[in-house]
Amino acid sequence: MTDATYTPPEIWTWNKESGGRFANINRPIAGPTHDKDLPIGKHPLQLYSLATPNGVKVTVMLEELLAAGHSGAEYDAWLIRINEGDQFSSGFVDINPNSKIPALCDRSGDTPVRVFESGAILLYLAEKFGAFVPTDPAKRAECLSWLFWQMGSAPYLGGGFGHFYAYAPFKIEYAIDRFAMEVKRELDVLDRRLGESEYLGGAEYTIADMAVWPWYGALVKGLVYEAGTFLQVQEYKNVQRWTDQIAARPAVKRGRMVNRVMGDPASQLHERHDASDFDTQTQDKIAPAAAPAQ
């Protein structure tokens, strides 16, 4: 039940948990909750993340760079369990004061460079390696427009629709209707664009596709929020075509496994420190070895 007569107080105060799936990590202040340094591996790039849609963007990008021959893109991917508050450690807050995954530290130069916000990380890596972002001004503008479209649109999908439809402690018709309408509009925007262009930026696969695919590709395949039927996602034929095309890329298949902690154990590579880890360190291979002998 909801209180239809609720009137906001003159001054909001944090006097109870907000409720819902992620209430234990929600708070109205920033900064660390505990002291803990982040681990540092052997590679130039250190990623601290979890395989949420925002995390998958970056691991896909890194795997695509490696597949394209950019050896300098070798990376260590460390698991940040956001449900347990790892993102509030002092070390993580030093890399990302906003305490959200993913966060990247580039240690390839004399001075480490921190990069946070998934779109910023994609653009940083694209410019660092000269890959997956066009150099032609018009094509670059189109690519970046779709990249920033995703950064502005996804909160309506995740924090808006996803929260109220799947995670809120009770259903609120107004909130679900409001955000379902917006998500359907966003899907229509994508479907119209992909009806005229192979990829979002044009004929080339770019960081725009890497940014949008983990969110809206998962949505149209019914993989998030159990909302496929509710949103009638099968209607968006061009988004479906594009989603399948990207999902078939070998680098994308690898990237979505990194820092993954849900689903088929064979699809979960909790941490990635070497390319061989995909063959030897997935959960289906290491979990039996860790089990006690009978």
Coordinates of N, CA, C and O in Angstrom, one line a residue, residues 201-274:
G201 N 26.6 4.9 -34.5 CA 27.3 6.0 -35.0 C 27.4 6.1 -36.5 O 27.9 7.0 -37.1
G202 N 26.9 5.0 -37.2 CA 27.0 4.9 -38.7 C 27.4 3.5 -39.1 O 26.9 2.6 -38.5
A203 N 28.3 3.4 -40.1 CA 28.6 2.1 -40.6 C 29.7 1.4 -39.7 O 29.9 0.2 -39.9
E204 N 30.3 2.2 -38.8 CA 31.4 1.6 -38.0 C 30.9 1.3 -36.6 O 30.1 2.0 -36.0
Y205 N 31.4 0.2 -36.0 CA 31.2 -0.2 -34.6 C 32.0 0.7 -33.8 O 33.2 0.8 -34.0
T206 N 31.4 1.4 -32.8 CA 32.2 2.3 -32.0 C 31.8 2.2 -30.5 O 31.0 1.4 -30.1
I207 N 32.4 3.1 -29.7 CA 32.1 3.2 -28.3 C 30.7 3.5 -28.0 O 30.2 3.2 -26.9
A208 N 30.0 4.1 -29.0 CA 28.6 4.4 -28.8 C 27.8 3.0 -28.6 O 26.9 2.9 -27.8
D209 N 28.1 2.1 -29.5 CA 27.5 0.8 -29.4 C 27.9 0.1 -28.1 O 27.0 -0.6 -27.5
M210 N 29.1 0.2 -27.7 CA 29.6 -0.5 -26.5 C 28.9 0.1 -25.3 O 28.7 -0.6 -24.3
A211 N 28.5 1.4 -25.3 CA 27.9 2.0 -24.2 C 26.4 1.6 -24.1 O 25.9 1.3 -23.0
V212 N 25.7 1.6 -25.3 CA 24.3 1.3 -25.3 C 23.9 -0.1 -25.1 O 23.0 -0.5 -24.5
W213 N 24.7 -1.0 -25.8 CA 24.4 -2.4 -25.8 C 24.2 -3.1 -24.5 O 23.2 -3.8 -24.3
P214 N 25.0 -2.9 -23.5 CA 24.8 -3.6 -22.2 C 23.5 -3.3 -21.5 O 22.9 -4.1 -20.8
W215 N 23.0 -2.1 -21.8 CA 21.7 -1.7 -21.2 C 20.5 -2.1 -22.0 O 19.7 -2.9 -21.6
Y216 N 20.5 -1.6 -23.2 CA 19.3 -1.8 -24.1 C 19.3 -3.2 -24.8 O 18.2 -3.7 -25.1
G217 N 20.5 -3.7 -25.1 CA 20.5 -5.1 -25.6 C 20.0 -6.1 -24.6 O 19.2 -7.0 -25.0
A218 N 20.4 -5.9 -23.4 CA 19.9 -6.9 -22.3 C 18.4 -6.7 -22.2 O 17.7 -7.6 -22.0
L219 N 17.9 -5.4 -22.3 CA 16.5 -5.2 -22.1 C 15.7 -5.9 -23.2 O 14.7 -6.5 -22.9
V220 N 16.1 -5.7 -24.4 CA 15.3 -6.3 -25.5 C 15.4 -7.8 -25.6 O 14.5 -8.4 -26.3
K221 N 16.3 -8.4 -24.9 CA 16.4 -9.9 -24.8 C 15.7 -10.4 -23.5 O 15.8 -11.6 -23.2
G222 N 15.1 -9.5 -22.8 CA 14.4 -9.9 -21.6 C 15.3 -10.4 -20.4 O 14.9 -11.1 -19.6
L223 N 16.5 -9.9 -20.4 CA 17.5 -10.3 -19.4 C 17.5 -9.5 -18.2 O 18.2 -9.8 -17.2
V224 N 16.8 -8.4 -18.1 CA 16.8 -7.5 -17.0 C 15.4 -7.2 -16.5 O 14.5 -7.0 -17.4
Y225 N 15.2 -7.1 -15.2 CA 14.0 -6.7 -14.6 C 12.8 -7.6 -14.9 O 11.7 -7.3 -14.4
E226 N 13.0 -8.7 -15.7 CA 11.8 -9.6 -16.0 C 10.7 -8.8 -16.6 O 9.5 -9.0 -16.3
A227 N 11.1 -7.9 -17.5 CA 10.1 -6.9 -18.0 C 9.9 -7.0 -19.5 O 9.3 -6.1 -20.1
G228 N 10.4 -8.1 -20.2 CA 10.3 -8.2 -21.6 C 8.9 -8.2 -22.1 O 8.5 -7.5 -23.0
T229 N 8.0 -9.0 -21.5 CA 6.6 -9.0 -21.9 C 5.9 -7.7 -21.6 O 5.2 -7.2 -22.4
F230 N 6.2 -7.2 -20.4 CA 5.5 -5.9 -20.0 C 5.8 -4.8 -21.0 O 4.9 -4.0 -21.4
L231 N 7.1 -4.7 -21.5 CA 7.4 -3.7 -22.4 C 7.3 -4.1 -23.9 O 7.6 -3.3 -24.8
Q232 N 6.9 -5.3 -24.1 CA 6.8 -5.8 -25.5 C 8.0 -5.6 -26.3 O 8.0 -5.0 -27.4
V233 N 9.2 -6.0 -25.8 CA 10.5 -5.7 -26.4 C 10.7 -6.3 -27.8 O 11.5 -5.9 -28.6
Q234 N 9.9 -7.4 -28.1 CA 10.1 -8.1 -29.4 C 9.7 -7.2 -30.5 O 10.0 -7.4 -31.7
E235 N 9.0 -6.1 -30.2 CA 8.5 -5.2 -31.3 C 9.6 -4.4 -31.9 O 9.5 -3.9 -33.0
Y236 N 10.8 -4.3 -31.2 CA 11.9 -3.4 -31.7 C 12.8 -4.2 -32.5 O 13.9 -4.6 -32.1
K237 N 12.4 -4.5 -33.8 CA 13.2 -5.5 -34.6 C 14.6 -5.0 -34.9 O 15.5 -5.8 -35.0
N238 N 14.8 -3.7 -35.1 CA 16.1 -3.2 -35.5 C 17.0 -3.3 -34.3 O 18.2 -3.6 -34.4
V239 N 16.5 -3.0 -33.1 CA 17.3 -3.2 -31.9 C 17.7 -4.6 -31.7 O 18.8 -4.9 -31.3
Q240 N 16.7 -5.5 -31.9 CA 17.0 -6.9 -31.8 C 18.1 -7.4 -32.8 O 19.0 -8.1 -32.4
R241 N 18.1 -6.9 -34.0 CA 19.1 -7.3 -35.0 C 20.5 -6.8 -34.5 O 21.5 -7.5 -34.5
W242 N 20.6 -5.5 -34.1 CA 21.8 -4.9 -33.7 C 22.3 -5.6 -32.4 O 23.5 -5.9 -32.3
T243 N 21.4 -6.0 -31.5 CA 21.8 -6.7 -30.3 C 22.5 -8.0 -30.6 O 23.5 -8.3 -30.0
D244 N 21.9 -8.8 -31.5 CA 22.4 -10.1 -31.8 C 23.8 -9.9 -32.5 O 24.7 -10.7 -32.3
Q245 N 23.9 -8.9 -33.4 CA 25.1 -8.7 -34.1 C 26.3 -8.4 -33.2 O 27.4 -9.0 -33.3
I246 N 26.0 -7.6 -32.2 CA 27.1 -7.3 -31.2 C 27.4 -8.4 -30.3 O 28.6 -8.7 -30.0
A247 N 26.4 -9.1 -29.9 CA 26.5 -10.2 -28.9 C 27.4 -11.3 -29.5 O 28.0 -12.1 -28.8
A248 N 27.4 -11.4 -30.9 CA 28.2 -12.5 -31.5 C 29.7 -12.2 -31.6 O 30.5 -13.1 -31.9
R249 N 30.1 -11.0 -31.3 CA 31.5 -10.6 -31.3 C 32.3 -11.4 -30.2 O 31.9 -11.3 -29.1
P250 N 33.4 -12.0 -30.6 CA 34.2 -12.8 -29.5 C 34.6 -11.9 -28.4 O 34.6 -12.3 -27.2
A251 N 35.0 -10.7 -28.7 CA 35.5 -9.8 -27.6 C 34.4 -9.4 -26.7 O 34.5 -9.2 -25.5
V252 N 33.2 -9.3 -27.2 CA 32.0 -9.0 -26.4 C 31.7 -10.1 -25.5 O 31.3 -10.0 -24.3
K253 N 31.7 -11.3 -26.0 CA 31.5 -12.5 -25.2 C 32.4 -12.6 -24.0 O 32.1 -13.0 -22.9
R254 N 33.7 -12.3 -24.3 CA 34.7 -12.3 -23.2 C 34.4 -11.2 -22.2 O 34.4 -11.3 -21.0
G255 N 34.2 -10.0 -22.7 CA 34.0 -8.8 -21.9 C 32.9 -8.9 -20.9 O 33.0 -8.5 -19.8
R256 N 31.8 -9.6 -21.3 CA 30.6 -9.7 -20.5 C 30.8 -10.7 -19.3 O 30.1 -10.7 -18.4
M257 N 31.9 -11.5 -19.5 CA 32.2 -12.5 -18.4 C 33.0 -11.9 -17.3 O 32.9 -12.4 -16.1
V258 N 33.7 -10.9 -17.5 CA 34.6 -10.3 -16.5 C 33.9 -9.6 -15.4 O 33.0 -8.8 -15.6
N259 N 34.3 -10.0 -14.2 CA 33.7 -9.4 -12.9 C 32.2 -9.8 -12.8 O 31.4 -9.2 -12.1
R260 N 31.8 -10.9 -13.5 CA 30.4 -11.4 -13.4 C 30.3 -12.3 -12.2 O 31.1 -13.2 -12.0
V261 N 29.2 -12.1 -11.4 CA 29.0 -13.0 -10.3 C 27.7 -13.6 -10.2 O 27.2 -14.2 -9.2
M262 N 26.9 -13.6 -11.4 CA 25.6 -14.2 -11.4 C 25.5 -15.0 -12.7 O 26.3 -14.9 -13.6
G263 N 24.6 -15.9 -12.7 CA 24.3 -16.8 -13.9 C 25.1 -18.0 -13.9 O 25.6 -18.5 -12.9
D264 N 25.2 -18.6 -15.1 CA 26.0 -19.8 -15.3 C 27.4 -19.7 -14.8 O 28.1 -18.7 -15.2
P265 N 27.9 -20.6 -13.9 CA 29.3 -20.5 -13.4 C 30.3 -20.4 -14.5 O 31.3 -19.8 -14.4
A266 N 30.0 -21.0 -15.7 CA 31.0 -21.0 -16.8 C 31.1 -19.6 -17.4 O 32.0 -19.3 -18.1
S267 N 30.1 -18.7 -17.1 CA 30.1 -17.4 -17.6 C 30.7 -16.4 -16.7 O 30.7 -15.2 -17.0
Q268 N 31.1 -16.8 -15.5 CA 31.6 -15.9 -14.4 C 33.1 -16.0 -14.3 O 33.7 -17.0 -13.9
L269 N 33.8 -14.9 -14.7 CA 35.2 -14.7 -14.4 C 35.3 -13.6 -13.4 O 35.3 -12.4 -13.8
H270 N 35.4 -13.9 -12.1 CA 35.3 -12.9 -11.1 C 36.4 -11.9 -11.2 O 36.1 -10.7 -11.0
E271 N 37.6 -12.3 -11.5 CA 38.7 -11.4 -11.7 C 39.4 -11.8 -12.9 O 39.6 -13.0 -13.2
R272 N 40.0 -10.8 -13.7 CA 40.7 -11.1 -14.9 C 42.1 -10.5 -14.8 O 42.2 -9.3 -14.6
H273 N 43.1 -11.3 -14.8 CA 44.5 -10.8 -14.7 C 45.4 -11.3 -15.9 O 46.5 -10.8 -16.0
D274 N 44.9 -12.2 -16.7 CA 45.6 -12.7 -17.9 C 44.6 -13.2 -18.9 O 43.5 -13.7 -18.5

